[in-house]
mmCIF file of C-alpha atoms and ligand atoms in Angstrom:
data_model
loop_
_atom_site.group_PDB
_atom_site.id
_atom_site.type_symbol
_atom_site.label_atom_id
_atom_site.label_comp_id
_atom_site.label_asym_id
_atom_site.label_seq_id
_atom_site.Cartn_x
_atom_site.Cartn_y
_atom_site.Cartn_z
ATOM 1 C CA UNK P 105 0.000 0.000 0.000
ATOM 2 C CA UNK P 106 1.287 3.516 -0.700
ATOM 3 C CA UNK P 107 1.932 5.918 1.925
ATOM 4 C CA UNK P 108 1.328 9.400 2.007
ATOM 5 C CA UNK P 109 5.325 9.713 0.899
ATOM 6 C CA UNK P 110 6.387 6.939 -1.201
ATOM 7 C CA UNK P 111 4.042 5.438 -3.807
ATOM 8 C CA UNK P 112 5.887 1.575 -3.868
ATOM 9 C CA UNK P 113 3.749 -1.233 -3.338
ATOM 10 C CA UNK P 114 4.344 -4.129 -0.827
ATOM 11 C CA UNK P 115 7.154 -5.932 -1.859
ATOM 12 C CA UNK P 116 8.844 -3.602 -4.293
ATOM 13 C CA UNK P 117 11.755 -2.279 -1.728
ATOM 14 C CA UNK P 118 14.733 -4.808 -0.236
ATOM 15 C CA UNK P 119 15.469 -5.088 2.773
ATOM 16 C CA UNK P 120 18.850 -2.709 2.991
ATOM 17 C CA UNK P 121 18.477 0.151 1.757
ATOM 18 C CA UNK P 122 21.022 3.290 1.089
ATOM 19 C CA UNK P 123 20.149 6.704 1.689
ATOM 20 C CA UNK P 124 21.726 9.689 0.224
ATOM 21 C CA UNK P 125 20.343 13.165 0.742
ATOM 22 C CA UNK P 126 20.030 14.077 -2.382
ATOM 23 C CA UNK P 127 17.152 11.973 -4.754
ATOM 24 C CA UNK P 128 19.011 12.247 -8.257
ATOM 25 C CA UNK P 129 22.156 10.773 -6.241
ATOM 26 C CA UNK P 130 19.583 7.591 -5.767
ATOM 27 C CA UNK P 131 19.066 7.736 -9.447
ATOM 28 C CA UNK P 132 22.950 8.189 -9.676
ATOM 29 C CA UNK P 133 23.473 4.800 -8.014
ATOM 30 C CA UNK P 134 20.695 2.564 -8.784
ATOM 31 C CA UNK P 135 22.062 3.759 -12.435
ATOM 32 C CA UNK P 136 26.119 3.070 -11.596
ATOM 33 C CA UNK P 137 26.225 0.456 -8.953
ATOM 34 C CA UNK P 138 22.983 -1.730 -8.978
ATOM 35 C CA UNK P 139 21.941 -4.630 -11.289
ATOM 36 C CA UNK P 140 18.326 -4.318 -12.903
ATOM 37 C CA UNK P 141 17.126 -1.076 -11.234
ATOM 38 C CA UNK P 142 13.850 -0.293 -11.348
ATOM 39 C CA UNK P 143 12.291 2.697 -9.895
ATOM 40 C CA UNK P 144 9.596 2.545 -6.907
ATOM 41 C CA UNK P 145 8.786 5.934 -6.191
ATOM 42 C CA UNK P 146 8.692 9.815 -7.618
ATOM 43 C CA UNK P 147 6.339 11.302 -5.378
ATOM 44 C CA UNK P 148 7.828 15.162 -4.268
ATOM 45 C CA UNK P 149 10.555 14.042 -6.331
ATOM 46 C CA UNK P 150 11.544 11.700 -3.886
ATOM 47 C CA UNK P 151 13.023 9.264 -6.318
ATOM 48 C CA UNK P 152 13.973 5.221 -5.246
ATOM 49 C CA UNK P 153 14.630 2.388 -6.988
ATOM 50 C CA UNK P 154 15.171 -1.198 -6.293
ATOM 51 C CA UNK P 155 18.410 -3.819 -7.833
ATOM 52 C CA UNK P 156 20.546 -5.592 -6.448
ATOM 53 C CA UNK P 157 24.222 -5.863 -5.650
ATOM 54 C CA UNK P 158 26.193 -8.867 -6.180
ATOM 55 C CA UNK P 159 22.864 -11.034 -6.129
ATOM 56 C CA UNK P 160 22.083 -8.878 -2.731
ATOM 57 C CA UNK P 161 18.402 -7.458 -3.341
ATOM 58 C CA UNK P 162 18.997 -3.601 -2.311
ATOM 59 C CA UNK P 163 17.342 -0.187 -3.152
ATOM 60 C CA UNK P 164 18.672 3.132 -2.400
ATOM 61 C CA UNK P 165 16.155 6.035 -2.100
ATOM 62 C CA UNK P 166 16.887 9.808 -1.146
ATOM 63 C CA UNK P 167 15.653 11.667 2.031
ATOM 64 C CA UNK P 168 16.334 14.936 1.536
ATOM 65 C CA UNK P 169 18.356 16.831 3.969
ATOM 66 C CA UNK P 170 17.504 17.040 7.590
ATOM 67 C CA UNK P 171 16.519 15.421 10.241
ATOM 68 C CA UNK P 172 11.968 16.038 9.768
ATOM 69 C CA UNK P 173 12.771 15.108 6.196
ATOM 70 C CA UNK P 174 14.702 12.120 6.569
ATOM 71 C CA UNK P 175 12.383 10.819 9.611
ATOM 72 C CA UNK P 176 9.207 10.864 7.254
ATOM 73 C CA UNK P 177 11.010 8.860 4.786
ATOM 74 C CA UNK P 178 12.843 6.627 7.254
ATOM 75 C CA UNK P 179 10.151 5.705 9.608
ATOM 76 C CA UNK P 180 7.475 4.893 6.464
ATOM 77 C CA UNK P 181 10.133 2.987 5.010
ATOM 78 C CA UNK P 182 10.860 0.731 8.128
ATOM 79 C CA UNK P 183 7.017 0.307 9.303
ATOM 80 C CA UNK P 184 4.983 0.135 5.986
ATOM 81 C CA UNK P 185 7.843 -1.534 3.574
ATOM 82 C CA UNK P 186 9.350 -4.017 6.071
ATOM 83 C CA UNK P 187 13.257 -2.230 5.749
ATOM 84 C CA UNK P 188 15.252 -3.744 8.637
ATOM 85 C CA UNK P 189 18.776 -2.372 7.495
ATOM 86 C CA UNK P 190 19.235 1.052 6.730
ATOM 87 C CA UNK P 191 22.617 2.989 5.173
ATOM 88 C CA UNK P 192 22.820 6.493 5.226
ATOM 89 C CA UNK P 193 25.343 7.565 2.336
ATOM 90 C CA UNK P 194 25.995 11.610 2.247
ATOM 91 C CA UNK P 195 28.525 14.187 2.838
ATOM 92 C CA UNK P 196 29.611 16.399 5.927
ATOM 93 C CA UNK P 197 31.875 19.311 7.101
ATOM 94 C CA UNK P 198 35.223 18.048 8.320
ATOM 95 C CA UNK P 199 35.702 19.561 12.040
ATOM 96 C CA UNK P 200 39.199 18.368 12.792
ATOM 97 C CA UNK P 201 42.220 18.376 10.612
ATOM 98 C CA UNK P 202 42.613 14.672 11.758
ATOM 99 C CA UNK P 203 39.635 13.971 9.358
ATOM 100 C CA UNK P 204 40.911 16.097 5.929
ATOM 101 C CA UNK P 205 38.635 16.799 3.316
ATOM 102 C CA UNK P 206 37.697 13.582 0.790
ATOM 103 C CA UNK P 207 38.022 11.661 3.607
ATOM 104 C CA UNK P 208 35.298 8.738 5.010
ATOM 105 C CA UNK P 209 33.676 8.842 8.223
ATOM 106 C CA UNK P 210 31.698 6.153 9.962
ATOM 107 C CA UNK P 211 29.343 8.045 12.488
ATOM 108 C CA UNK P 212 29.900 5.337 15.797
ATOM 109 C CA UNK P 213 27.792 8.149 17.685
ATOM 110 C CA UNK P 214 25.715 10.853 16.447
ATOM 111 C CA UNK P 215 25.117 13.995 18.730
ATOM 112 C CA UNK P 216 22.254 16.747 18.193
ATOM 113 C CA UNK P 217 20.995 20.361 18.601
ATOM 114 C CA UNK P 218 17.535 18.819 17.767
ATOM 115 C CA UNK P 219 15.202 17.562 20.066
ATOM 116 C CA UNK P 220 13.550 14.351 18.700
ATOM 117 C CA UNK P 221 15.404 11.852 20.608
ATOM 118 C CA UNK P 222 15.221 13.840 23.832
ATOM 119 C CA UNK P 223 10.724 13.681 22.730
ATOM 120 C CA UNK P 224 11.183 9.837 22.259
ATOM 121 C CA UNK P 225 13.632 9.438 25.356
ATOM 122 C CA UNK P 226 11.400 10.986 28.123
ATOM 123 C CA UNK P 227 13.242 14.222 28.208
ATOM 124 C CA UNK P 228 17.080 12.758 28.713
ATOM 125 C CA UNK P 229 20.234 12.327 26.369
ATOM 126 C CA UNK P 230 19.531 9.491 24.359
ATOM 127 C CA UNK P 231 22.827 8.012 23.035
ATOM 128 C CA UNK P 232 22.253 7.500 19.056
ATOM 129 C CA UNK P 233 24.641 4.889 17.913
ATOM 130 C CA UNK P 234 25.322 2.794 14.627
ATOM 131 C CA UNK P 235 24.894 -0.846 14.346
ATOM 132 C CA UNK P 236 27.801 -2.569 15.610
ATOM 133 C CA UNK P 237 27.222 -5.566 12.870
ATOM 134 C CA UNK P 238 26.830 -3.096 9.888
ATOM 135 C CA UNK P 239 29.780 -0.984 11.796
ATOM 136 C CA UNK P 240 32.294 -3.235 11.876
ATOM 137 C CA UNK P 241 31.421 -4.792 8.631
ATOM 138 C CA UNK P 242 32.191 -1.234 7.041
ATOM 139 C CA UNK P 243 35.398 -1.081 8.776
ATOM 140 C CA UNK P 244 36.460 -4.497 7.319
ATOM 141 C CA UNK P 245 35.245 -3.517 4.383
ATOM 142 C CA UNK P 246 36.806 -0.756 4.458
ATOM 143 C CA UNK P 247 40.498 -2.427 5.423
ATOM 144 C CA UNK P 248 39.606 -5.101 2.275
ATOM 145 C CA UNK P 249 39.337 -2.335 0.063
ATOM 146 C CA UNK P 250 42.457 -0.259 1.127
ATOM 147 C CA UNK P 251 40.057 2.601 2.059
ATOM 148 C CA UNK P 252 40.977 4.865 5.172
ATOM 149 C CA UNK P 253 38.270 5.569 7.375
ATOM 150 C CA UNK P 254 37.638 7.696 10.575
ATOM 151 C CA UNK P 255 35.365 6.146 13.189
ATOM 152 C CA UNK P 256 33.892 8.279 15.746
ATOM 153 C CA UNK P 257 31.314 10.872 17.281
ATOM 154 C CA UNK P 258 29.073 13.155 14.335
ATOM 155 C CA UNK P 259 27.260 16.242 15.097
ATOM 156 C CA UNK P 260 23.521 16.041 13.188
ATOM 157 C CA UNK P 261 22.462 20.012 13.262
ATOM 158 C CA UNK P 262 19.427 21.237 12.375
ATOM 159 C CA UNK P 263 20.607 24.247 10.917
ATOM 160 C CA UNK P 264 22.962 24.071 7.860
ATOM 161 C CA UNK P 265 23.405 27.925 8.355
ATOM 162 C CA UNK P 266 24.098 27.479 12.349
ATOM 163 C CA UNK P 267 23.160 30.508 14.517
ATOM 164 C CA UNK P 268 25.354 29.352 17.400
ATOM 165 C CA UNK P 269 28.713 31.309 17.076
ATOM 166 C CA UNK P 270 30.832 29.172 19.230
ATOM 167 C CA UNK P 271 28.985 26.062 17.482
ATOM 168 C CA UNK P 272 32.666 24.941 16.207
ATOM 169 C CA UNK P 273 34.268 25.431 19.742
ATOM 170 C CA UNK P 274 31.700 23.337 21.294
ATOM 171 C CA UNK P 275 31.881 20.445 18.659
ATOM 172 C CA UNK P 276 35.887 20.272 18.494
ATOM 173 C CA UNK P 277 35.963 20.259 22.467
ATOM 174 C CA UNK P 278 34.076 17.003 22.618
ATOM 175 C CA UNK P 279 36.668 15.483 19.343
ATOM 176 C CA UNK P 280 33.404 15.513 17.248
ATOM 177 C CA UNK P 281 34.699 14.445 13.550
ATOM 178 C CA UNK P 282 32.512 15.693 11.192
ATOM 179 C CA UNK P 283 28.991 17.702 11.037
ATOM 180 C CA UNK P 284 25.900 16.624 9.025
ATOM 181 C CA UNK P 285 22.371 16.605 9.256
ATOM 182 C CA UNK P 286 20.348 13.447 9.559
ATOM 183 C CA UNK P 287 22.259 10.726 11.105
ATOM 184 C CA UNK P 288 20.908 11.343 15.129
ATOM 185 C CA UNK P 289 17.614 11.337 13.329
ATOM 186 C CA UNK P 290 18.209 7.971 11.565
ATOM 187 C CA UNK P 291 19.783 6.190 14.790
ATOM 188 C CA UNK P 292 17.067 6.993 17.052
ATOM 189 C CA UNK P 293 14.237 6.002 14.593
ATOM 190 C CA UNK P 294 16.220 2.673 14.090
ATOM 191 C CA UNK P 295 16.654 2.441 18.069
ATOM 192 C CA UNK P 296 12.875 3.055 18.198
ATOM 193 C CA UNK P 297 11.672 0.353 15.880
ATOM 194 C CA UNK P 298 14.226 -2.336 16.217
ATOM 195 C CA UNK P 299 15.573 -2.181 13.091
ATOM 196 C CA UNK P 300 19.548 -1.595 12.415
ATOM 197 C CA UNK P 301 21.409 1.580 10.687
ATOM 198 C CA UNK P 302 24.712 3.274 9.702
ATOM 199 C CA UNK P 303 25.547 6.070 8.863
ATOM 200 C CA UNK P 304 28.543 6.576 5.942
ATOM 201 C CA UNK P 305 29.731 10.221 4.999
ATOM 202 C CA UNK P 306 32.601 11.675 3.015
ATOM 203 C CA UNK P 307 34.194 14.972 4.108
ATOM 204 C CA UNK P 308 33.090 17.488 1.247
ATOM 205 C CA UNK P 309 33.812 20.595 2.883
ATOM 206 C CA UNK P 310 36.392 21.900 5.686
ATOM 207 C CA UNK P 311 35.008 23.787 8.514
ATOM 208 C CA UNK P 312 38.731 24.528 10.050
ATOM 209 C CA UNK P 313 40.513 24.553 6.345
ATOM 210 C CA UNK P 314 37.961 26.392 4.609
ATOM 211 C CA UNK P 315 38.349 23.648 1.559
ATOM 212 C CA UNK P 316 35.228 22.589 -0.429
ATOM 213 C CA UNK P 317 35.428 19.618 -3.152
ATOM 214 C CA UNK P 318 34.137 20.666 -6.505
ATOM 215 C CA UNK P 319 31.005 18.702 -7.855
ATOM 216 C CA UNK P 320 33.477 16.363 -9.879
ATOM 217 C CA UNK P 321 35.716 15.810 -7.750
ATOM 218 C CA UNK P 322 32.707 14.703 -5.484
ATOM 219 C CA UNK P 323 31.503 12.141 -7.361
ATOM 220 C CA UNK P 324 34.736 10.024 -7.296
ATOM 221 C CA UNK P 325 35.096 10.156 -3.367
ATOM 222 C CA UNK P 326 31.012 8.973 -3.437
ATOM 223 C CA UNK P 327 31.770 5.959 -5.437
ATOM 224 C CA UNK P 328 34.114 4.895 -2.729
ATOM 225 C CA UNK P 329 31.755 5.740 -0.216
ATOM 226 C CA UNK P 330 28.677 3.772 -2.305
ATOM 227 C CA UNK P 331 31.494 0.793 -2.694
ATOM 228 C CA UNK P 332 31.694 0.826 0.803
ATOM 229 C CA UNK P 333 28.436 0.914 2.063
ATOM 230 C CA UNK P 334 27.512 -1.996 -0.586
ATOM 231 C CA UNK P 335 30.366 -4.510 0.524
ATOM 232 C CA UNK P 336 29.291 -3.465 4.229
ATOM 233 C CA UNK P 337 25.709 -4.575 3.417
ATOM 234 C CA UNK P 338 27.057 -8.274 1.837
ATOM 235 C CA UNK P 339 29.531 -8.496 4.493
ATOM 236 C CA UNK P 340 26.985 -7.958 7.521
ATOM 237 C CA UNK P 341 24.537 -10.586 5.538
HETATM 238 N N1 LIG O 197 27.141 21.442 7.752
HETATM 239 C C1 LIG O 197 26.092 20.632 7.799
HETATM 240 N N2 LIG O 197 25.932 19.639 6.950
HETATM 241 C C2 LIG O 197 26.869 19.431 6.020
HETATM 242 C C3 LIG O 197 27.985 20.241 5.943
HETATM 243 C C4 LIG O 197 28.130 21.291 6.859
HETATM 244 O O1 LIG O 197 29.112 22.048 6.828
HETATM 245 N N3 LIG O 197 28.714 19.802 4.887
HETATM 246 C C5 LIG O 197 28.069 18.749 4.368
HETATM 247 N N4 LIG O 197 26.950 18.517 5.049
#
């Protein structure tokens, strides 16, 4: 049955899904990296398609950017379409030069300015955290592959444009890597409905450097990312 946010039918999405931001970066790699893609769903533009990797059923479907637009996608996806294994696949803002730009994080932890998993957690710190199967299949994916990665705490803000002045103080004196802006949203909702998620991210801009990627340049350091995130899916099988 449709919901009010994806028009698939019952059946027509895997089980492990990626999840870029950005919907013609689903297109992108249903197109590149999937076997057989077909496309699910278009409504608001909200394009995902099902293949499969490898023999591995998958789809990949974009969630815009942010946490309320992610969560709409996310949580319909989990309780109407049966997902139980969920990869998030985007880009942050490099916060340490320990983590240089074109780099790969895997978000262990996700902190947040926003409030939903302090509404779903009675009022108290929730600790958002990745799957420790997918995790540590993406860091011996990663190690098969040759591909250095950074493990550690993200910051998910709501605000891309970020009002706090000292925001960069405060993240850098808790050794937060990178910021972004779903992955606390995409932890808790997994937390909430028992399902399991991780969160994959390549540095595209520097927040200490001042460095930005250009869009080309981008798309190389994604396929790694996508590479990554696929072998993590097999491996964790
Ligand atoms: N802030 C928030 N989200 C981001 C950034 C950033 O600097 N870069 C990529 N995603």
């Amino acid at each position: 049955m449709p919901t009010p946010h994806i028009s698939a039918t019952e059946g027509e999405i895997a089980e492990a899904i990626l999840l870029p931001g950005d919907p013609l970066r689903a297109k992108f790699i249903a197109e590149t990296f999937l076997d057989n893609s077909v496309g699910f769903t278009g409504v608001r533009g909200m394009l995902g398609f099902t293949g499969s990797y490898k023999d591995m059923p998958i789809s990949v479907m974009g969630t815009g950017m942010g946490i309320p637009s992610a969560s709409i996608y996310i949580t319909e996806l989990i309780r109407f379409y049966g997902v139980k294994r969920l990869v998030r696949v985007g880009s942050c803002g490099g916060l340490t030069d320990a983590v240089p730009l074109r780099s790969i994080v895997l978000a262990s932890g996700a902190c947040t300015d926003s409030g939903v998993n302090r509404a779903r957690y009675g009022g108290w710190d929730f600790a958002a955290t990745a799957d420790y199967g997918l995790l540590s299949a993406a860091v011996s994916a990663a190690e098969a592959a040759g591909l250095d990665v950074h493990i550690g705490n993200v910051h998910s803000s709501d605000s891309f444009y970020n009002p706090v002045e000292n925001a960069l103080e405060i993240w850098q004196g808790m050794n937060v890597l990178a910021v972004e802006m779903e992955a606390a949203g995409l932890y808790g909702i997994a937390a909430a409905e028992g399902v399991r998620a991780l969160c994959v991210l390549t540095v595209s801009d520097h927040l200490v450097t001042g460095e930005a990627t250009s869009s080309d340049e981008r798309e190389g350091t994604f396929g790694d990312m996508v590479n990554l995130a696929l072998e993590a899916l097999l491996k964790d099988k």
